CSV table of C-alpha atoms (C1' of nucleotides) in Angstrom, one decimal:
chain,number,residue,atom,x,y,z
E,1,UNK,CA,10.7,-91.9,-62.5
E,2,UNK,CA,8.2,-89.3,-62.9
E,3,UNK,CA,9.4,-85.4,-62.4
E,4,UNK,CA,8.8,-84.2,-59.0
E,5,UNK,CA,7.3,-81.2,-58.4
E,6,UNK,CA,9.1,-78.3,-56.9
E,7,UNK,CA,10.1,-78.5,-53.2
E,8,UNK,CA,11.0,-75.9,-50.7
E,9,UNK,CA,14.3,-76.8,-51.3
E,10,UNK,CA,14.4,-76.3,-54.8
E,11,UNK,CA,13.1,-72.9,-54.3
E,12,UNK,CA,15.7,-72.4,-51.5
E,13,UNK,CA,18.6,-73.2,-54.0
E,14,UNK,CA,17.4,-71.0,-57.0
E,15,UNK,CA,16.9,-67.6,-54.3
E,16,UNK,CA,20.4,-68.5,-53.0
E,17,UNK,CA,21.8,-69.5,-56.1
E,18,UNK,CA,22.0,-65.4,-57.1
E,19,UNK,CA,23.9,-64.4,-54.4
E,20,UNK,CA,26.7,-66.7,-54.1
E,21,UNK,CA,29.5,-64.8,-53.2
E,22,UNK,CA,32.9,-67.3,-52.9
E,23,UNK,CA,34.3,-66.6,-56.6
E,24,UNK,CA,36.5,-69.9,-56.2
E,25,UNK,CA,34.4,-71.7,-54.8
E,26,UNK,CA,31.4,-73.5,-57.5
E,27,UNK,CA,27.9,-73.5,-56.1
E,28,UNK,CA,26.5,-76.7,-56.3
E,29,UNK,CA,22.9,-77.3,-56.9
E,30,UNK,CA,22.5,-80.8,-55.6
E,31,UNK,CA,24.8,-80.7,-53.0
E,32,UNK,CA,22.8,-77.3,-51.4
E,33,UNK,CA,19.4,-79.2,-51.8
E,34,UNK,CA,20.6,-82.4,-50.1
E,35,UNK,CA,21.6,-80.2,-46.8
E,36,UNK,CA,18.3,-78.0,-47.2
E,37,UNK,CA,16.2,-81.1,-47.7
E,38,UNK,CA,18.0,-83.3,-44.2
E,39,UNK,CA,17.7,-79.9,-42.9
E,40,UNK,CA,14.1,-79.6,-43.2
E,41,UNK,CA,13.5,-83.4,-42.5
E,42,UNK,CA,15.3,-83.0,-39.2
E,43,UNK,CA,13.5,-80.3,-38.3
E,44,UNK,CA,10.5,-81.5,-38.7
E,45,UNK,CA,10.9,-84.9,-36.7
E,46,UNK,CA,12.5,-82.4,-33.8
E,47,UNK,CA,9.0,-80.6,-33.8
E,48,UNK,CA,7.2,-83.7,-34.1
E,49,UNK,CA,9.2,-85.2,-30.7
E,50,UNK,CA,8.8,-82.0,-29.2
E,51,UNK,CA,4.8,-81.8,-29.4
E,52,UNK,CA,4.8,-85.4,-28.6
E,53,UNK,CA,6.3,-84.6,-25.5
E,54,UNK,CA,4.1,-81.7,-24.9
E,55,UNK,CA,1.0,-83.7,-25.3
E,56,UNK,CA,2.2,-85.9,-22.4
E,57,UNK,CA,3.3,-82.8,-20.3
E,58,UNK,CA,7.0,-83.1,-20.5
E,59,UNK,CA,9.3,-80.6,-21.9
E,60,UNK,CA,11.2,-81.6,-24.9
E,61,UNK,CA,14.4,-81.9,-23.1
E,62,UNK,CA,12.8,-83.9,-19.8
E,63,UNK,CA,11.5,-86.2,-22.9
E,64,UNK,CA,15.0,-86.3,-23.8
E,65,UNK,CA,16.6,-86.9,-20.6
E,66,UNK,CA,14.6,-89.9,-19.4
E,67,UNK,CA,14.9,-91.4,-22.9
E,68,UNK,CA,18.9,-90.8,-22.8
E,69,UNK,CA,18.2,-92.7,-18.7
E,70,UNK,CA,16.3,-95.4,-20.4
E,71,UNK,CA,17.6,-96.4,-23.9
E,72,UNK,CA,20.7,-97.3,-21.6
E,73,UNK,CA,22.2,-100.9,-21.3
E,74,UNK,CA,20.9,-100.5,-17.0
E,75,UNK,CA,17.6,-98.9,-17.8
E,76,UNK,CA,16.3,-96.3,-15.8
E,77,UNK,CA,19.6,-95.5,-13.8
E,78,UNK,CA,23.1,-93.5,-14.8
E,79,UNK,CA,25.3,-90.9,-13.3
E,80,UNK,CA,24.7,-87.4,-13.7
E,81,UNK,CA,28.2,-87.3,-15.8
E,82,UNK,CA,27.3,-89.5,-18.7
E,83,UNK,CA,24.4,-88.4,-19.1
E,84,UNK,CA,25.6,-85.1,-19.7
E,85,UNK,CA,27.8,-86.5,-21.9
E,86,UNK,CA,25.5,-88.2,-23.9
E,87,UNK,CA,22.8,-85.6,-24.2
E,88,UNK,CA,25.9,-83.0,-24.8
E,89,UNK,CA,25.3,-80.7,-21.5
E,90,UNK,CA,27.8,-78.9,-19.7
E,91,UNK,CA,27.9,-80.2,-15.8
E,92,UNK,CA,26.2,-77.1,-14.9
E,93,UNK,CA,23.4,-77.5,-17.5
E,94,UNK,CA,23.2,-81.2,-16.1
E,95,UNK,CA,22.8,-80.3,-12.5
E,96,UNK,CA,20.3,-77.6,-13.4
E,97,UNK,CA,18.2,-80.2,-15.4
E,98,UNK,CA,18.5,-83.1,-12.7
E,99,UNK,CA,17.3,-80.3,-10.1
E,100,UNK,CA,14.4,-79.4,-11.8
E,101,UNK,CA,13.4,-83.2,-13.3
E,102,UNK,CA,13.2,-83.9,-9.2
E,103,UNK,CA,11.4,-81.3,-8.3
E,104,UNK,CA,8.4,-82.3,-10.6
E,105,UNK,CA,9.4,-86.0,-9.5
E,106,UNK,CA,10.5,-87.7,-12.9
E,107,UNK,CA,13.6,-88.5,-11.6
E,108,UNK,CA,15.6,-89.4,-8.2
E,109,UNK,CA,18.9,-88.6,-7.1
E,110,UNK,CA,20.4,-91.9,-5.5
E,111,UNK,CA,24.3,-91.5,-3.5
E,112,UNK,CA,26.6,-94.2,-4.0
E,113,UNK,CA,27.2,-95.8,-0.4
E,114,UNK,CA,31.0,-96.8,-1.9
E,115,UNK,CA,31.9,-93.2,-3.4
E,116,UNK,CA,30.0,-90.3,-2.1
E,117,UNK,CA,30.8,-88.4,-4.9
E,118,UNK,CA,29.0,-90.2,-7.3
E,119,UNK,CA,25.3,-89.9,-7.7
E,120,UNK,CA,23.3,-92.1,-9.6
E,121,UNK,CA,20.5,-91.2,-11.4
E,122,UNK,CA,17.1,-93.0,-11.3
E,123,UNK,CA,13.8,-92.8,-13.4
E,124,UNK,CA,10.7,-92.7,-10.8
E,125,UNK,CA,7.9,-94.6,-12.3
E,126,UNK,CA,6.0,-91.5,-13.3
E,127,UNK,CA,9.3,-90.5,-15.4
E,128,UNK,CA,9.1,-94.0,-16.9
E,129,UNK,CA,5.2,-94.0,-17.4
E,130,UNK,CA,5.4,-90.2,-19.3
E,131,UNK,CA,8.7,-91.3,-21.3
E,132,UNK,CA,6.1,-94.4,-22.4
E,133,UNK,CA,3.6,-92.0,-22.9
E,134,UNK,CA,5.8,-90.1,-25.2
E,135,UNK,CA,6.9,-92.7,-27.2
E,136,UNK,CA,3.7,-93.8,-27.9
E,137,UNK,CA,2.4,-90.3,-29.0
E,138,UNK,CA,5.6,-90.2,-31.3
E,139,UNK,CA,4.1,-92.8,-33.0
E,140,UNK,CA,6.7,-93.4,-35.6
E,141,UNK,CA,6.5,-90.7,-37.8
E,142,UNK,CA,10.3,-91.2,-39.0
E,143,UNK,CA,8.8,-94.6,-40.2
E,144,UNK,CA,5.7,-92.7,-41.6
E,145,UNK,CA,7.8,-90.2,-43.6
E,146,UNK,CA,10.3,-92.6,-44.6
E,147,UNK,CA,7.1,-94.7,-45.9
E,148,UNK,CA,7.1,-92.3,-49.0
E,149,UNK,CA,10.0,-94.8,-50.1
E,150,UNK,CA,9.8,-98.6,-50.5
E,151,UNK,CA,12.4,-100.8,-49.3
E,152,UNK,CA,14.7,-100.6,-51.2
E,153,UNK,CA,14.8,-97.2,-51.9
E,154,UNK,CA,15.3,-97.0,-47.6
E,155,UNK,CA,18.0,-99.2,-48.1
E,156,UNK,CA,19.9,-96.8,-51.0
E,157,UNK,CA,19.4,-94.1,-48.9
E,158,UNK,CA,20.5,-95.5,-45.6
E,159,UNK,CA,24.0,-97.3,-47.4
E,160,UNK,CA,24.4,-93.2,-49.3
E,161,UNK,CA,24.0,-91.8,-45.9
E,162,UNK,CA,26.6,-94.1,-44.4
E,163,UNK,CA,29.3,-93.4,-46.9
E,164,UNK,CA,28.7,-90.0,-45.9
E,165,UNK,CA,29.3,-90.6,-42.4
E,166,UNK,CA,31.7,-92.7,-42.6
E,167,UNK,CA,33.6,-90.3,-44.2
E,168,UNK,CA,32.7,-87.4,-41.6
E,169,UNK,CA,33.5,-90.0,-38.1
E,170,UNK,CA,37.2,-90.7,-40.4
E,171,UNK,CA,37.8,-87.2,-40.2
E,172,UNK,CA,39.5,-85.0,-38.0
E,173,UNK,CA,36.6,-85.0,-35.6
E,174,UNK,CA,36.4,-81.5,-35.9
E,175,UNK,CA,38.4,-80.8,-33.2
E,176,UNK,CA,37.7,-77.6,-31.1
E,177,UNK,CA,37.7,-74.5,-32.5
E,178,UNK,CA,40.5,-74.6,-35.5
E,179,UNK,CA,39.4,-76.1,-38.0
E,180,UNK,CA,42.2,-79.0,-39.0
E,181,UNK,CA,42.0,-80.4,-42.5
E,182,UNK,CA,40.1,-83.8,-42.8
E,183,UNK,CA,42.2,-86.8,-44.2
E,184,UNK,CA,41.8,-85.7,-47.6
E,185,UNK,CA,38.6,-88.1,-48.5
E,186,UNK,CA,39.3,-90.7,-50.8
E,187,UNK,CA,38.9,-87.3,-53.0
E,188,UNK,CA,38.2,-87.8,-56.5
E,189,UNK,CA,36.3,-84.4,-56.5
E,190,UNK,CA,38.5,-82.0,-55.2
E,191,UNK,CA,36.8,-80.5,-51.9
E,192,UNK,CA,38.1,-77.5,-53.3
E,193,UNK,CA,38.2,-76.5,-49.3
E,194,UNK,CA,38.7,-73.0,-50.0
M,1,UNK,CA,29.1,-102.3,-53.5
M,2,UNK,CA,32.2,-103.3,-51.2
M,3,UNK,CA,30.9,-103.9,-47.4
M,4,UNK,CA,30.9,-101.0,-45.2
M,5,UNK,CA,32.8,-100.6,-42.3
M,6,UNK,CA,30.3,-100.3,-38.6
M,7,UNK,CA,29.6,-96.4,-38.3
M,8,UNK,CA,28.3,-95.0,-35.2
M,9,UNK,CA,24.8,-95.4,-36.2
M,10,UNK,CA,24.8,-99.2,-36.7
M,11,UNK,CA,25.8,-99.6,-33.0
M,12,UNK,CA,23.6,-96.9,-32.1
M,13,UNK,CA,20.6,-99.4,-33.7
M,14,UNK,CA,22.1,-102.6,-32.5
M,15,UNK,CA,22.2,-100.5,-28.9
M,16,UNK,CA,18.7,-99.6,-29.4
M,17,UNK,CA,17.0,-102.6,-30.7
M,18,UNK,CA,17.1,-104.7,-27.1
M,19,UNK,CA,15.2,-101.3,-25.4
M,20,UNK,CA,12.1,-100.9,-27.8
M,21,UNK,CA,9.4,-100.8,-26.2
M,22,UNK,CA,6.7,-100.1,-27.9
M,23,UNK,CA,4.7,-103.6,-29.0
M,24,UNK,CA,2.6,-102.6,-31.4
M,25,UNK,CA,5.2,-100.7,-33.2
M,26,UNK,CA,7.7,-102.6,-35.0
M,27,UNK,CA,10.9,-101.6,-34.4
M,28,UNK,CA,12.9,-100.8,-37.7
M,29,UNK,CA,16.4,-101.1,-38.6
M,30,UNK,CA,16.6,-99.2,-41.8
M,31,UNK,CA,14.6,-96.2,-40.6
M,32,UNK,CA,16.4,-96.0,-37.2
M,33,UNK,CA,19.6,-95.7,-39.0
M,34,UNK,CA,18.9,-93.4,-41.7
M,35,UNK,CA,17.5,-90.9,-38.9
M,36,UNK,CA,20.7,-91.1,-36.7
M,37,UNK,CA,23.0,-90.6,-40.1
M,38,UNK,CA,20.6,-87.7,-41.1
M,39,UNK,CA,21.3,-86.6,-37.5
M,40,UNK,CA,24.5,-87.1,-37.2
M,41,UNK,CA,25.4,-85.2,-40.9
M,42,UNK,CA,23.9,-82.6,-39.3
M,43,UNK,CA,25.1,-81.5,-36.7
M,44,UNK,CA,28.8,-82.1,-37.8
M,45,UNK,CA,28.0,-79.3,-40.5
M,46,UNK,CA,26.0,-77.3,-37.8
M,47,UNK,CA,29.7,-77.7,-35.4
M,48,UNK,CA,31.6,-77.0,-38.8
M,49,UNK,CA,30.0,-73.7,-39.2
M,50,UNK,CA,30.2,-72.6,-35.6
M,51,UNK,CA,33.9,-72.8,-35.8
M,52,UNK,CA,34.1,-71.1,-38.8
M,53,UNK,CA,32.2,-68.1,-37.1
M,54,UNK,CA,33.8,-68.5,-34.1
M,55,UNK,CA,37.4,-68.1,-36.0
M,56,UNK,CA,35.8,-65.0,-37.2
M,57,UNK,CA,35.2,-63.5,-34.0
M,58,UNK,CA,31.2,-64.1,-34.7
M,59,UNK,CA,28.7,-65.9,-32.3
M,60,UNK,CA,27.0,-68.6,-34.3
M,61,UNK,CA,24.0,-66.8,-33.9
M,62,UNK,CA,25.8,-63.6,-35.5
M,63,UNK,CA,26.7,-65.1,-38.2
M,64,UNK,CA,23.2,-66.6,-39.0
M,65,UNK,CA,21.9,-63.3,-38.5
M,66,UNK,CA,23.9,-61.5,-41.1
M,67,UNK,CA,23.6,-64.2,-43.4
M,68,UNK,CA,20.0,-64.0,-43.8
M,69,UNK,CA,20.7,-60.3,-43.9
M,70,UNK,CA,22.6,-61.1,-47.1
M,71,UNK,CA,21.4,-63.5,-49.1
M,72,UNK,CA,17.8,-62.0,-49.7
M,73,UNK,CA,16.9,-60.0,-52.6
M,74,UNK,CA,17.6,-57.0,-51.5
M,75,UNK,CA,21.1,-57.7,-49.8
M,76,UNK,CA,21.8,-56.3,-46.7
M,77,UNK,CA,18.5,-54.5,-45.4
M,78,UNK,CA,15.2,-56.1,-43.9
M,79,UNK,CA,13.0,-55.6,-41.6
M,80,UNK,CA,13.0,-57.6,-38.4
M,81,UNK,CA,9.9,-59.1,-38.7
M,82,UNK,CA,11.1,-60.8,-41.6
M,83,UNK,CA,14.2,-61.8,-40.0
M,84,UNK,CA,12.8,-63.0,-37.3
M,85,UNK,CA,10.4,-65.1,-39.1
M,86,UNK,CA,13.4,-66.5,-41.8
M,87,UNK,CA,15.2,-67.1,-38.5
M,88,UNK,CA,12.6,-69.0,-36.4
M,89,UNK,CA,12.9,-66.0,-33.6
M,90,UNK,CA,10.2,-64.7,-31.6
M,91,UNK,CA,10.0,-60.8,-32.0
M,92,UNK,CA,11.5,-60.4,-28.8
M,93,UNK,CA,14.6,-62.2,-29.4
M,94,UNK,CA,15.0,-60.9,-32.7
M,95,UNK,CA,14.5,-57.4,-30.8
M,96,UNK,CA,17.5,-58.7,-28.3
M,97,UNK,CA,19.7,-60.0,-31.1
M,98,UNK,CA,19.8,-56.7,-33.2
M,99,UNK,CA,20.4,-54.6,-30.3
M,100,UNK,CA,23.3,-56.6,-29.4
M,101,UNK,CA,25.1,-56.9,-32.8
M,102,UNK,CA,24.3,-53.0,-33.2
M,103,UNK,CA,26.2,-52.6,-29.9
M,104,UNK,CA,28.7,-54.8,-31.9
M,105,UNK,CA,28.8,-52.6,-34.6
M,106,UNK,CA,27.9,-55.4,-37.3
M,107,UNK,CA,23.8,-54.2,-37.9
M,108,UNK,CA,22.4,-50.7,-38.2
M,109,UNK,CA,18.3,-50.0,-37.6
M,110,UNK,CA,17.3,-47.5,-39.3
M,111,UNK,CA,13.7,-45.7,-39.4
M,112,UNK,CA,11.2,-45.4,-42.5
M,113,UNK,CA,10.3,-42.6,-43.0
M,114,UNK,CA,6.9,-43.4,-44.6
M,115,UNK,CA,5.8,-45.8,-41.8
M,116,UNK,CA,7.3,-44.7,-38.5
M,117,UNK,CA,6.0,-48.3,-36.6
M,118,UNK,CA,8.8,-49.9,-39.2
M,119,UNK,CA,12.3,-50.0,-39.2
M,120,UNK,CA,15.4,-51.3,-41.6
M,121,UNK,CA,18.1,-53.6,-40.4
M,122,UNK,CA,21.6,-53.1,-42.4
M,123,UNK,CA,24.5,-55.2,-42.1
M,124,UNK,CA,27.1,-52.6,-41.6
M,125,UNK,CA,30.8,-52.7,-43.9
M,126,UNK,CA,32.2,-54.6,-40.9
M,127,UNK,CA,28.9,-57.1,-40.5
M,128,UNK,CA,29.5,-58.0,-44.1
M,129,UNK,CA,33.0,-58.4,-44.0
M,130,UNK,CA,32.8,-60.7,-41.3
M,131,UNK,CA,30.3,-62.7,-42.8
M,132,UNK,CA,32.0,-63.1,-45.9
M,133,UNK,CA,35.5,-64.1,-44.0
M,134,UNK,CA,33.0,-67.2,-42.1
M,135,UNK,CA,31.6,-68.0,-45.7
M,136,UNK,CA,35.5,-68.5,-46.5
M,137,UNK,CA,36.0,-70.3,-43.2
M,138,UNK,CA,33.7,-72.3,-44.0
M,139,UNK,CA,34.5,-73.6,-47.3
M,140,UNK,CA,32.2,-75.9,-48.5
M,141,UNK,CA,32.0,-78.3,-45.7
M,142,UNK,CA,28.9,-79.6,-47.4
M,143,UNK,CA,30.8,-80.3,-51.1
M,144,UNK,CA,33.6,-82.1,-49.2
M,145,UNK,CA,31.1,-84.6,-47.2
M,146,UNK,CA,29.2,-84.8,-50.3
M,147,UNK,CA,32.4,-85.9,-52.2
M,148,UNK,CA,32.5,-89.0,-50.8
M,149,UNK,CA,29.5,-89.3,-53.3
M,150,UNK,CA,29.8,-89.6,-57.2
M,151,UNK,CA,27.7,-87.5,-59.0
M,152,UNK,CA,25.3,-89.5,-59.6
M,153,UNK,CA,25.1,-91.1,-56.7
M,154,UNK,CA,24.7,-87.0,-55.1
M,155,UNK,CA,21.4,-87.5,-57.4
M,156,UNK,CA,19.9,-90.5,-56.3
M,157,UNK,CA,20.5,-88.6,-53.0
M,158,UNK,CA,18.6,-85.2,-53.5
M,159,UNK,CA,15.8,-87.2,-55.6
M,160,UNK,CA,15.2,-89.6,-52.1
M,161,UNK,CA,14.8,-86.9,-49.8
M,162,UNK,CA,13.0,-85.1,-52.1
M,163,UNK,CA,10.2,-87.3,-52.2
M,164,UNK,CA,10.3,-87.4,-48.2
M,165,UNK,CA,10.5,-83.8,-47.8
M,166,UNK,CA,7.3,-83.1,-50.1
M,167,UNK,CA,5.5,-85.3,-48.5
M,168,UNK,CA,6.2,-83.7,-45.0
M,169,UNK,CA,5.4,-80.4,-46.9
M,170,UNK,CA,1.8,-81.6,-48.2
M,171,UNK,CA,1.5,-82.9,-45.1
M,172,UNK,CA,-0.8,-81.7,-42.1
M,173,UNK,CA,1.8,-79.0,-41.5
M,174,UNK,CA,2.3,-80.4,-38.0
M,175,UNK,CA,-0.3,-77.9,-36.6
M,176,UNK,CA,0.7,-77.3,-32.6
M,177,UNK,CA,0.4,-79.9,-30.1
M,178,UNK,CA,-2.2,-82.4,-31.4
M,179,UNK,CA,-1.0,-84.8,-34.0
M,180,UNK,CA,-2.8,-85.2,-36.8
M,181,UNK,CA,-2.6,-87.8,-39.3
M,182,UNK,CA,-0.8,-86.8,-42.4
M,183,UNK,CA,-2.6,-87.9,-45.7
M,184,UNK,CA,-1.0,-90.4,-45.9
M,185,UNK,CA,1.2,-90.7,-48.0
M,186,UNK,CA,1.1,-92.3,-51.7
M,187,UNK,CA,1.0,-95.4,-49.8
M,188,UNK,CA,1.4,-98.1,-52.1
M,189,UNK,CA,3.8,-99.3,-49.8
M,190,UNK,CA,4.3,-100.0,-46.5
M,191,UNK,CA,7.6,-100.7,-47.0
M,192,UNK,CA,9.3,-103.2,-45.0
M,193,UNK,CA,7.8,-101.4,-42.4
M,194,UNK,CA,8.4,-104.9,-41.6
L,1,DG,C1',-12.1,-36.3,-38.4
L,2,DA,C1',-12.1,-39.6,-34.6
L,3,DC,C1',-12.3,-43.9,-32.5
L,4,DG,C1',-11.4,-49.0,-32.6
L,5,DA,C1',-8.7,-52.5,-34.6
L,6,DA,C1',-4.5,-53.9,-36.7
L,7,DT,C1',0.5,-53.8,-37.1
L,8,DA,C1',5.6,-53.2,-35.7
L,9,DG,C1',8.7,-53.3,-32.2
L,10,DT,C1',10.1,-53.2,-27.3
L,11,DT,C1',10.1,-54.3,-22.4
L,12,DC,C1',9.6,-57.5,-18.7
L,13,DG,C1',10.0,-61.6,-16.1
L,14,DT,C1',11.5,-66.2,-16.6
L,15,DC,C1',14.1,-70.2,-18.0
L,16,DA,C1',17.7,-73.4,-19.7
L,17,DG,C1',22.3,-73.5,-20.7
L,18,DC,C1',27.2,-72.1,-20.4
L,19,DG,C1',32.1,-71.4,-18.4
L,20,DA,C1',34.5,-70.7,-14.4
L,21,DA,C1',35.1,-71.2,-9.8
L,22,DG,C1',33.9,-73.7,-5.6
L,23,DT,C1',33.1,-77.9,-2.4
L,24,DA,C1',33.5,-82.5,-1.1
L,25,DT,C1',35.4,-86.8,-1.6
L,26,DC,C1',38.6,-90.2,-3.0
L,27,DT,C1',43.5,-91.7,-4.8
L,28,DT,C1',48.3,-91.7,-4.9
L,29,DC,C1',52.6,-91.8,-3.3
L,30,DA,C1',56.4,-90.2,-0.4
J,1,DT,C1',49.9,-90.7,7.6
J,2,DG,C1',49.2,-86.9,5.2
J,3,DA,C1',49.6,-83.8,1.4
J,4,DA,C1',49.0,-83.0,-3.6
J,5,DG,C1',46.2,-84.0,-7.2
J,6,DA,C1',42.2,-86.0,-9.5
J,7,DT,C1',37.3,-86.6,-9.8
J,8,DA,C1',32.2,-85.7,-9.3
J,9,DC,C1',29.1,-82.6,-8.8
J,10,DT,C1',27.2,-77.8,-7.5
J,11,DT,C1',27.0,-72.8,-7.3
J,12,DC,C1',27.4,-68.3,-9.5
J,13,DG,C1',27.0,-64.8,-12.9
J,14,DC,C1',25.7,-64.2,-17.4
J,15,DT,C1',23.5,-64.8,-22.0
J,16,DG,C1',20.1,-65.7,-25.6
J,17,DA,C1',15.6,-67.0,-26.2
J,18,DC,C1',10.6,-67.2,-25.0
J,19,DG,C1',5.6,-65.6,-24.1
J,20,DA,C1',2.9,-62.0,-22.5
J,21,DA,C1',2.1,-57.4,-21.9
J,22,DC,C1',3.0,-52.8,-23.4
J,23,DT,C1',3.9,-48.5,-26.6
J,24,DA,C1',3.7,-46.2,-30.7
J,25,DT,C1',2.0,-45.7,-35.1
J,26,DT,C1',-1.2,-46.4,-39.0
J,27,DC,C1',-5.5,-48.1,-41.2
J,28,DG,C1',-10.6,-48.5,-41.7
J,29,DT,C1',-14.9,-47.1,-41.1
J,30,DC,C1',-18.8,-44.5,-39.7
DNA sequence: GACGAATAGTTCGTCAGCGAAGTATCTTCA
DNA sequence: TGAAGATACTTCGCTGACGAACTATTCGTC
C-alpha cells in the first residue's frame, strides 16, 4: 500500500491535536480522522443531492420529501404523520412543508372517507416526474466516490461500518437529553467515558 | 469473521432495492449500505453532542461557535469572517449568532484599533467554561463507537476513507449547481459496480 | 489629496422549522 | 348515549439562517 498523501483530515487532526484540552481523556489520531473523514464524505454527498435537486428546480428538502413519499412500500402516498416521522419533522414543520409542496403542485392532500382526521398524502405526477428528474441528476456519485475502492475493499468498509453501528443501535438509543451510559460495548478498550 | 446480526441499514437496502428506479443505473448493495452506516454514525454523534451542550445550558449552535473560537491558534479571539467561513455561515448569520451569545454573555466583539472596518470575537471566562464542561459531557463519544474496533482494524478504517475523501478533494470541487464530472478517479476499477 | 474600488460587518425581508396550544374527529366505557 | 380521553393535524409565535442591499472604513491610483 503506497503512502497517501495528506488529506484535509490529516491536517485537521495535527491543528487540533495542540489544543486538546480533556487531561484524562487521550486524543486519538485515528479515531478523530475517521469522524473528520465520514464527516467530510457526508457532507459532500449532501451538497451533491442538494444541487441535484436544484438543477431540477426542487428544493433540497421537497427532493427529500417526495423521495421519503416514494421509496415507500405504497409509492407515492402516506400520511402526513409518518412522514414526519421518517424525515424527522416536528408536526408543525410537516404541515408547513405539505402546505407549501401543494401550493407549487408536487403533492396532494387526499381525506380519508373512513377517518376524517387522517390525511393521506399523494405525489402529483409533476412531484413524481421532478423526484425522477432528481434521481437521475444524482447520478450515483456515492457509487462514483466509493469507486476509488475495489470490491472488496467496499466490502471491508461496509462489514467495519456495521460493527460500528451495530454497536451504536445496541445502545442506549440516546435517549432525550441525559445522556444514559451505553451497555458497556463488548469494551476491550476502555471508552474511558470521561 | 462471526456473521453479523441485521442492522438498520441492511433493511433500509432490502427496503430500497424493490423501488430503484433508475434503469440505467445499477442499483448497488454495498454502496447503499455503507452510505446509510456513514449516515447513520453520524448523526448519532451529531445527537450525542447536542445533548452534551444542551446539559450545559448551550444551544448546539453555541457550543459549535465557541469551539471553533477555541481550538484555533490563537485560542479564543477571531474575527467573524473567519468564523463564519470555518462555520459554513453566511455573514449575516454569523452577525445574528454573535450578537446573541454576546447578549448571553459567552462572546465579546471588540474593535481594532488599526482597522476600524474589523472587529475581534473573544470567548468570554464563562463561554470557555461552558465549552469545556460540553467537551466533558461529551466524553469521547467518538473513542467509545470506535471501540468496537481493534486497532488495527480503526486503521484499515481511516486508510479507506482516506482514499475516498482525497479523491472527493481532487475532485471538481462540486462547483454550484451544474455537475461536473470528477476526473475520474484512478479507475482501474469499476468495482463491482456490478 | 481625492475619488473609485475593495473589504468588513450589519440590516432587512423572508423562509423553514420548532414547541405549545388549539380544533376536529374518533374511541372507550360507564 | 354521552362524556373523557386519545389521535391527527393545524395555527401561532418565535428563532436561526439566508441572500441582497446597505454603511463604514481602508486601499490604490492618478
Amino acid at each position: 500500500m503506497p503512502a497517501l498523501p495528506e488529506d484535509a483530515a490529516d491536517r485537521h487532526v495535527a491543528r487540533w491535536r495542540g489544543h486538546w484540552v480533556l487531561e484524562n481523556q487521550p486524543y486519538d489520531d485515528t479515531v478523530e480522522a475517521v469522524v473528520t473523514r465520514m464527516g467530510s464524505i457526508m457532507r459532500h454527498l449532501r451538497d451533491h443531492k442538494k444541487s441535484a435537486a436544484v438543477s431540477v428546480g426542487l428544493e433540497s428538502h421537497e427532493y427529500e420529501t417526495l423521495h421519503a413519499l416514494m421509496i415507500r412500500d405504497t409509492p407515492g402516498t402516506a400520511s402526513p404523520t409518518t412522514l414526519a416521522d421518517e424525515l424527522g419533522l416536528s408536526p408543525a414543520g410537516m404541515s408547513g412543508r405539505l402546505e407549501s409542496m401543494e401550493r407549487s403542485g408536487y403533492v396532494r392532500r387526499t381525506t380519508d372517507p373512513g377517518d376524517r382526521r387522517r390525511l393521506g398524502v399523494e405525489a402529483t405526477a409533476e412531484g413524481i416526474d421532478l423526484w425522477r428528474r432528481t434521481m437521475a441528476a444524482r447520478g450515483s456519485e456515492e457509487e462514483r466516490i466509493l469507486g476509488s475502492l475495489t470490491a472488496r475493499e467496499q466490502a471491508t468498509l461496509s462489514r467495519l461500518l456495521k460493527r460500528i453501528a451495530l454497536d451504536i443501535e445496541a445502545g442506549p438509543t440516546v435517549a432525550d437529553g441525559q445522556r444514559t451510559r451505553s451497555t458497556r460495548p463488548s469494551s476491550q478498550t476502555g471508552p474511558s467515558d470521561s
